[in-house]
Short mmCIF file of C-alpha atoms and ligand atoms in Angstrom, two decimals:
data_model
loop_
_atom_site.label_atom_id
_atom_site.label_comp_id
_atom_site.label_asym_id
_atom_site.label_seq_id
_atom_site.Cartn_x
_atom_site.Cartn_y
_atom_site.Cartn_z
CA MET A 1395 77.40 123.22 73.15
CA THR A 1396 77.68 123.65 76.85
CA GLN A 1397 80.52 125.28 78.47
CA SER A 1398 79.38 126.60 81.52
CA HIS A 1399 78.68 123.45 84.35
CA PRO A 1400 81.08 123.26 86.82
CA ARG A 1401 84.25 120.29 85.98
CA ILE A 1402 83.00 116.98 86.81
CA SER A 1403 84.07 116.13 90.25
CA LYS A 1404 81.86 112.86 90.95
CA ALA A 1405 82.47 109.42 90.45
CA VAL A 1406 80.21 106.49 90.62
CA ILE A 1407 81.11 102.69 90.79
CA PRO A 1408 79.18 100.25 90.85
CA ALA A 1409 80.36 96.95 92.61
CA ALA A 1410 77.07 95.46 93.86
CA GLY A 1411 76.76 92.63 91.17
CA LEU A 1412 77.17 89.25 92.23
CA GLY A 1413 79.72 88.37 90.24
CA THR A 1414 78.61 84.48 89.45
CA ARG A 1415 80.94 84.14 86.56
CA PHE A 1416 83.82 83.72 89.26
CA LEU A 1417 82.61 81.49 92.02
CA PRO A 1418 82.88 80.21 94.66
CA ALA A 1419 86.22 82.78 94.79
CA THR A 1420 83.53 85.37 94.88
CA LYS A 1421 80.78 83.53 97.25
CA ALA A 1422 82.20 85.63 100.17
CA THR A 1423 84.28 88.08 98.63
CA PRO A 1424 83.45 90.82 96.02
CA LYS A 1425 84.98 90.34 92.82
CA GLU A 1426 86.30 93.75 92.55
CA MET A 1427 88.56 92.90 95.50
CA LEU A 1428 90.21 90.03 94.05
CA PRO A 1429 93.93 91.00 93.44
CA VAL A 1430 95.14 91.78 90.32
CA VAL A 1431 99.17 91.15 91.09
CA ASP A 1432 99.20 92.92 94.50
CA LYS A 1433 96.57 95.07 94.59
CA PRO A 1434 92.54 94.13 94.34
CA ALA A 1435 90.93 95.53 91.09
CA ILE A 1436 88.93 97.94 92.33
CA GLN A 1437 92.02 100.13 93.55
CA TYR A 1438 92.82 100.62 89.88
CA VAL A 1439 89.44 101.70 89.09
CA VAL A 1440 89.54 104.27 92.13
CA GLU A 1441 93.14 105.24 90.99
CA GLU A 1442 91.76 106.08 87.51
CA ALA A 1443 88.95 107.93 88.60
CA VAL A 1444 91.20 110.38 90.72
CA GLY A 1445 93.55 110.19 87.68
CA ALA A 1446 91.12 112.19 85.81
CA GLY A 1447 90.44 114.37 88.12
CA LEU A 1448 87.48 113.08 89.81
CA THR A 1449 88.33 113.05 94.12
CA ASP A 1450 84.92 112.65 94.95
CA VAL A 1451 83.81 108.96 94.62
CA LEU A 1452 80.51 106.93 95.65
CA MET A 1453 80.97 103.40 95.54
CA ILE A 1454 77.52 101.20 95.20
CA THR A 1455 78.07 97.76 97.50
CA GLY A 1456 75.61 95.02 98.22
CA ARG A 1457 76.03 92.53 101.02
CA ASN A 1458 79.09 91.59 100.53
CA LYS A 1459 80.37 95.02 100.90
CA ARG A 1460 82.71 95.12 103.96
CA PRO A 1461 86.59 94.16 102.26
CA LEU A 1462 85.61 97.61 100.02
CA GLU A 1463 84.98 99.78 102.51
CA ASP A 1464 88.06 98.36 104.57
CA HIS A 1465 90.12 98.41 101.94
CA PHE A 1466 90.06 102.23 101.42
CA ASP A 1467 90.10 102.99 104.93
CA ARG A 1468 92.86 103.01 107.53
CA ASN A 1469 94.10 100.16 109.27
CA TYR A 1470 95.95 101.63 112.48
CA GLU A 1471 97.14 97.95 113.64
CA LEU A 1472 98.77 97.25 110.75
CA GLU A 1473 100.00 100.55 110.24
CA GLU A 1474 101.57 100.40 114.01
CA ALA A 1475 102.44 97.03 113.23
CA LEU A 1476 104.87 98.26 109.92
CA VAL A 1477 105.98 101.54 111.90
CA ARG A 1478 107.42 99.46 114.68
CA LYS A 1479 109.35 97.06 112.09
CA GLY A 1480 110.62 100.36 110.35
CA ASP A 1481 108.61 98.94 107.17
CA GLN A 1482 108.16 102.10 105.58
CA GLU A 1483 107.85 100.77 101.86
CA ARG A 1484 105.17 98.33 102.88
CA LEU A 1485 103.52 100.98 105.42
CA ALA A 1486 103.11 103.60 102.32
CA LYS A 1487 101.45 100.68 100.44
CA VAL A 1488 98.93 99.98 103.01
CA GLN A 1489 98.09 103.94 103.41
CA GLU A 1490 97.99 104.69 99.34
CA SER A 1491 94.29 103.39 99.11
CA SER A 1492 93.05 105.03 102.23
CA ASP A 1493 94.62 108.55 101.19
CA LEU A 1494 93.45 108.49 97.59
CA ALA A 1495 90.16 110.03 97.37
CA THR A 1496 86.95 111.04 99.03
CA MET A 1497 84.90 107.65 99.53
CA HIS A 1498 80.81 107.29 100.28
CA TYR A 1499 79.13 104.71 100.03
CA VAL A 1500 75.66 103.61 99.47
CA ARG A 1501 74.00 100.04 99.31
CA GLN A 1502 72.04 99.01 96.74
CA GLY A 1503 69.81 96.06 98.38
CA ASP A 1504 69.16 94.14 95.78
CA PRO A 1505 71.27 93.74 92.65
CA ARG A 1506 68.57 94.46 90.29
CA GLY A 1507 71.25 95.69 87.36
CA LEU A 1508 73.16 98.12 86.74
CA GLY A 1509 70.90 100.90 85.58
CA HIS A 1510 69.36 100.40 89.37
CA ALA A 1511 73.07 100.28 90.33
CA VAL A 1512 73.29 103.83 89.13
CA LEU A 1513 70.07 105.02 90.12
CA CYS A 1514 71.12 104.68 93.81
CA ALA A 1515 73.75 107.18 92.98
CA ALA A 1516 71.09 110.07 92.78
CA PRO A 1517 71.00 111.43 95.89
CA HIS A 1518 74.62 111.90 95.89
CA VAL A 1519 75.18 113.20 92.88
CA GLY A 1520 72.55 115.69 92.13
CA SER A 1521 72.06 117.79 89.26
CA GLU A 1522 75.72 117.46 87.91
CA PRO A 1523 76.92 115.82 85.27
CA PHE A 1524 79.30 112.22 86.62
CA ALA A 1525 81.30 109.67 85.78
CA VAL A 1526 80.41 106.13 86.17
CA LEU A 1527 83.41 103.42 86.50
CA LEU A 1528 82.36 99.59 86.34
CA GLY A 1529 84.29 98.11 89.27
CA ASP A 1530 84.89 94.72 87.54
CA ASP A 1531 86.66 96.58 84.32
CA LEU A 1532 90.48 97.78 84.19
CA ILE A 1533 91.68 100.02 81.84
CA ASP A 1534 95.22 99.47 81.34
CA PRO A 1535 96.89 102.55 83.42
CA ARG A 1536 98.80 103.05 80.43
CA ASP A 1537 96.18 103.95 78.41
CA PRO A 1538 94.07 106.89 79.54
CA LEU A 1539 90.12 106.96 78.64
CA LEU A 1540 88.38 108.80 80.99
CA CYS A 1541 90.35 112.07 80.89
CA ARG A 1542 89.35 111.93 77.11
CA MET A 1543 85.58 111.18 78.22
CA VAL A 1544 85.55 114.41 80.44
CA GLU A 1545 86.93 116.51 78.14
CA VAL A 1546 84.29 115.15 75.37
CA GLN A 1547 81.59 115.49 77.93
CA GLU A 1548 82.58 119.59 78.86
CA ARG A 1549 83.13 119.93 75.11
CA GLU A 1550 79.97 118.86 73.81
CA GLY A 1551 77.27 118.44 76.91
CA GLY A 1552 75.35 115.30 77.42
CA SER A 1553 76.73 111.78 78.10
CA VAL A 1554 79.41 110.15 76.74
CA ILE A 1555 80.15 106.48 76.87
CA ALA A 1556 83.41 104.05 76.16
CA LEU A 1557 83.12 102.01 72.61
CA MET A 1558 85.55 99.29 71.88
CA GLU A 1559 85.51 97.36 68.16
CA VAL A 1560 85.01 93.60 69.12
CA ASP A 1561 84.72 91.06 67.04
CA PRO A 1562 81.50 90.54 65.75
CA ALA A 1563 80.86 86.97 66.44
CA GLN A 1564 81.73 88.47 70.70
CA ILE A 1565 79.45 91.51 70.12
CA HIS A 1566 76.22 89.59 71.64
CA LEU A 1567 77.83 89.44 75.05
CA TYR A 1568 77.69 93.49 75.27
CA GLY A 1569 75.72 96.34 74.71
CA CYS A 1570 76.10 97.83 70.97
CA ALA A 1571 76.06 101.03 69.61
CA ALA A 1572 74.57 102.28 66.12
CA VAL A 1573 76.83 105.12 65.18
CA GLU A 1574 77.49 108.22 63.22
CA PRO A 1575 81.16 109.33 62.52
CA THR A 1576 82.17 113.27 64.15
CA GLY A 1577 84.60 115.06 62.95
CA ASP A 1578 87.17 114.04 65.55
CA ALA A 1579 88.33 110.49 64.59
CA ASP A 1580 88.10 108.92 67.88
CA VAL A 1581 84.49 110.25 68.66
CA VAL A 1582 81.51 109.02 67.19
CA GLN A 1583 77.56 110.27 67.55
CA VAL A 1584 75.76 107.54 68.98
CA THR A 1585 72.22 107.08 67.69
CA ASN A 1586 70.82 103.82 69.03
CA LEU A 1587 71.93 100.96 71.39
CA VAL A 1588 70.98 97.72 72.03
CA GLU A 1589 71.87 95.61 75.01
CA LYS A 1590 72.89 92.26 74.49
CA PRO A 1591 72.07 91.90 70.77
CA ASP A 1592 71.41 88.50 69.24
CA PRO A 1593 73.55 87.35 66.46
CA GLY A 1594 72.57 89.05 63.27
CA ASP A 1595 70.65 92.20 65.30
CA ALA A 1596 73.64 94.40 65.83
CA PRO A 1597 73.71 97.27 64.79
CA SER A 1598 77.71 97.77 64.89
CA SER A 1599 80.56 95.52 66.48
CA TYR A 1600 80.95 98.80 68.79
CA ALA A 1601 80.54 97.57 72.26
CA ILE A 1602 79.60 99.40 75.40
CA ILE A 1603 82.65 99.10 77.93
CA GLY A 1604 82.57 99.99 81.42
CA ARG A 1605 83.05 103.86 81.43
CA TYR A 1606 80.43 106.45 81.07
CA VAL A 1607 79.92 110.18 81.52
CA LEU A 1608 76.35 110.79 82.43
CA ASP A 1609 74.16 114.00 82.00
CA PRO A 1610 72.48 113.55 85.18
CA ALA A 1611 68.92 113.52 83.32
CA ILE A 1612 69.87 109.79 83.26
CA PHE A 1613 68.01 109.21 86.87
CA ALA A 1614 64.34 110.44 85.89
CA VAL A 1615 64.95 108.03 82.52
CA LEU A 1616 66.12 105.14 84.76
CA ARG A 1617 63.34 105.86 87.23
CA GLU A 1618 60.82 104.85 84.35
CA THR A 1619 62.83 102.24 82.92
CA GLN A 1620 61.64 98.61 83.16
CA PRO A 1621 63.27 95.14 83.79
CA GLY A 1622 65.05 94.54 80.25
CA ARG A 1623 67.25 91.69 79.30
CA GLY A 1624 67.72 89.07 82.32
CA GLY A 1625 65.03 90.83 84.11
CA GLU A 1626 67.29 93.34 85.42
CA ILE A 1627 66.94 97.32 84.63
CA GLN A 1628 69.45 98.09 82.04
CA LEU A 1629 71.90 101.25 81.83
CA THR A 1630 71.92 100.53 78.42
CA ASP A 1631 67.97 100.88 77.74
CA ALA A 1632 68.22 104.61 79.60
CA LEU A 1633 71.05 105.32 77.47
CA GLN A 1634 69.12 104.41 74.27
CA LYS A 1635 66.20 106.73 75.35
CA LEU A 1636 68.45 109.70 75.81
CA ALA A 1637 70.28 108.73 72.47
CA ALA A 1638 66.94 108.76 70.81
CA ASP A 1639 65.92 112.34 71.87
CA GLU A 1640 68.58 114.70 72.38
CA SER A 1641 65.86 116.92 74.31
CA ILE A 1642 65.72 114.79 77.25
CA GLY A 1643 69.75 115.26 78.00
CA GLY A 1644 71.62 116.48 75.61
CA PRO A 1645 73.14 114.00 73.02
CA VAL A 1646 75.14 110.68 73.16
CA HIS A 1647 78.69 110.56 72.04
CA GLY A 1648 80.73 107.69 71.83
CA VAL A 1649 85.01 107.53 72.70
CA VAL A 1650 86.29 104.52 70.53
CA PHE A 1651 89.13 102.98 72.97
CA LYS A 1652 91.66 101.07 71.20
CA GLY A 1653 94.03 100.32 74.26
CA ARG A 1654 94.21 97.58 77.01
CA ARG A 1655 91.16 96.56 78.97
CA TYR A 1656 90.53 93.67 81.01
CA ASP A 1657 87.52 92.57 82.55
CA THR A 1658 88.16 91.08 85.64
CA GLY A 1659 84.90 89.35 86.41
CA ASP A 1660 85.68 87.20 83.32
CA ARG A 1661 88.05 84.01 84.57
CA GLY A 1662 90.38 84.30 81.29
CA ASP A 1663 90.34 88.04 81.38
CA TYR A 1664 91.68 88.64 84.97
CA LEU A 1665 94.62 85.95 83.89
CA ARG A 1666 95.71 88.24 80.99
CA ALA A 1667 95.28 91.56 83.13
CA ILE A 1668 97.71 89.72 85.68
CA VAL A 1669 100.40 88.55 82.95
CA ARG A 1670 100.32 91.41 81.09
CA LEU A 1671 100.61 94.12 84.09
CA ALA A 1672 103.14 91.39 85.74
CA CYS A 1673 105.44 91.83 82.91
CA GLU A 1674 105.48 95.56 83.07
CA ARG A 1675 106.60 95.56 86.78
CA GLU A 1676 109.96 96.88 87.32
CA ASP A 1677 110.12 94.62 90.51
CA LEU A 1678 108.19 91.66 89.09
CA GLY A 1679 108.77 91.55 85.68
CA PRO A 1680 112.31 91.03 84.77
CA GLU A 1681 111.77 87.59 86.39
CA PHE A 1682 108.43 86.80 85.71
CA ARG A 1683 109.49 87.41 81.87
CA ASN A 1684 112.16 84.84 81.72
CA TRP A 1685 110.08 82.31 83.76
CA LEU A 1686 107.14 82.92 80.99
CA ARG A 1687 109.27 82.65 78.34
CA SER A 1688 110.56 79.26 79.35
CA TYR A 1689 106.88 78.14 80.08
CA VAL A 1690 105.65 79.38 76.37
CA THR A 1691 108.67 77.30 75.06
CA GLU A 1692 107.89 74.11 76.55
CA GLU A 1693 104.26 74.59 75.77
CA MET A 1694 105.78 74.84 71.95
CA GLN A 1695 107.54 72.06 72.09
CA GLY A 1696 104.34 70.43 73.51
CA LEU A 1697 105.97 69.13 76.68
P1 UTP B 1711 78.03 92.33 85.38
O1 UTP B 1711 77.03 92.21 84.22
O2 UTP B 1711 79.19 92.13 85.78
O3 UTP B 1711 77.30 91.24 86.63
O4 UTP B 1711 77.73 93.75 86.37
P2 UTP B 1711 77.57 90.94 88.15
O5 UTP B 1711 76.39 90.21 88.48
O6 UTP B 1711 78.46 91.46 88.96
O7 UTP B 1711 78.79 89.69 87.65
P3 UTP B 1711 78.37 88.23 87.08
O8 UTP B 1711 78.04 88.09 85.51
O9 UTP B 1711 77.41 87.52 87.93
O10 UTP B 1711 79.39 87.25 87.07
C1 UTP B 1711 78.61 94.78 85.57
C2 UTP B 1711 78.92 96.03 86.57
O11 UTP B 1711 77.47 96.44 87.50
C3 UTP B 1711 77.54 96.05 88.50
C4 UTP B 1711 78.56 94.73 88.88
O12 UTP B 1711 79.37 94.94 90.58
C5 UTP B 1711 80.24 95.38 87.69
O13 UTP B 1711 80.46 96.33 88.58
N1 UTP B 1711 76.10 95.62 89.09
C6 UTP B 1711 75.43 94.78 88.28
C7 UTP B 1711 75.87 96.28 90.01
O14 UTP B 1711 76.61 97.09 91.24
N2 UTP B 1711 74.40 95.55 90.67
C8 UTP B 1711 73.72 95.09 90.22
O15 UTP B 1711 72.51 95.08 90.10
C9 UTP B 1711 74.19 94.59 88.67
#
């Protein structure tokens, strides 16, 4: 049990991937900037970090980083135009993203994998535990996860990863965890991790999803981690070393998430995220739901 370390305040958001699953939309635009209803996916992620009390945000960006930085910066021209029009409502929307958090950026250079992206955060993070939120992984704002992970890390020390039970036929698409139960129904001890296991080799159907609270010992391990699956430096491989030897950086726990989560880098999940979040919106929902109902009825009638 470690209770003496300072409260976690830093969030790292890797957003330097190539986004090849979403080409050609992501040829010149980061996939994290694709809108989910009327906000770019990345804004939901930053809002989630802030909601969990993490107000220092470091984004790991790549070559097409400009739109990401611009989105979280002031846009004086636009703001002045809205002030002149007296459009307070839209002015507030424009200012919201630039007032959210203290934003920092570092470029990854070559996208050599998620593990390498996280390693780029080492000088900024220093020696405190920190959170990692994948920029293309959207956790429904109504289903808090990160707060619980921070709570578990502050109680248990070490690192905490987010797990979700998936259909065993889909586990080869994820990092997969071997686990043992703990006294908390939603918390497990992680004993082994495998990145995208071949069917039959998966130790469980617990998939790693894109939220982590990490002990800074991960950096030294990442420096030693060789490229793994796909020729990329895998965060899962480094976490596996932590899970196998508690003396490196404490235990690895998993928080089992049962809420709504969307991989906005996947076209099908992206569409599902938009439909679900649009349905719940007070301004758009009622009309959109009516349209959706009649659309589904037509589909079911084979029209
Ligand atoms: P993905 O596995 O989704 O890879 O990365 P990708 O390259 O972004 O997308 P596809 O598969 O080609 O469509 C998971 C997360 O890790 C980040 C991505 O931006 C995403 O948030 N990442 C990945 C980096 O920051 N750097 C990398 O080198 C790789």
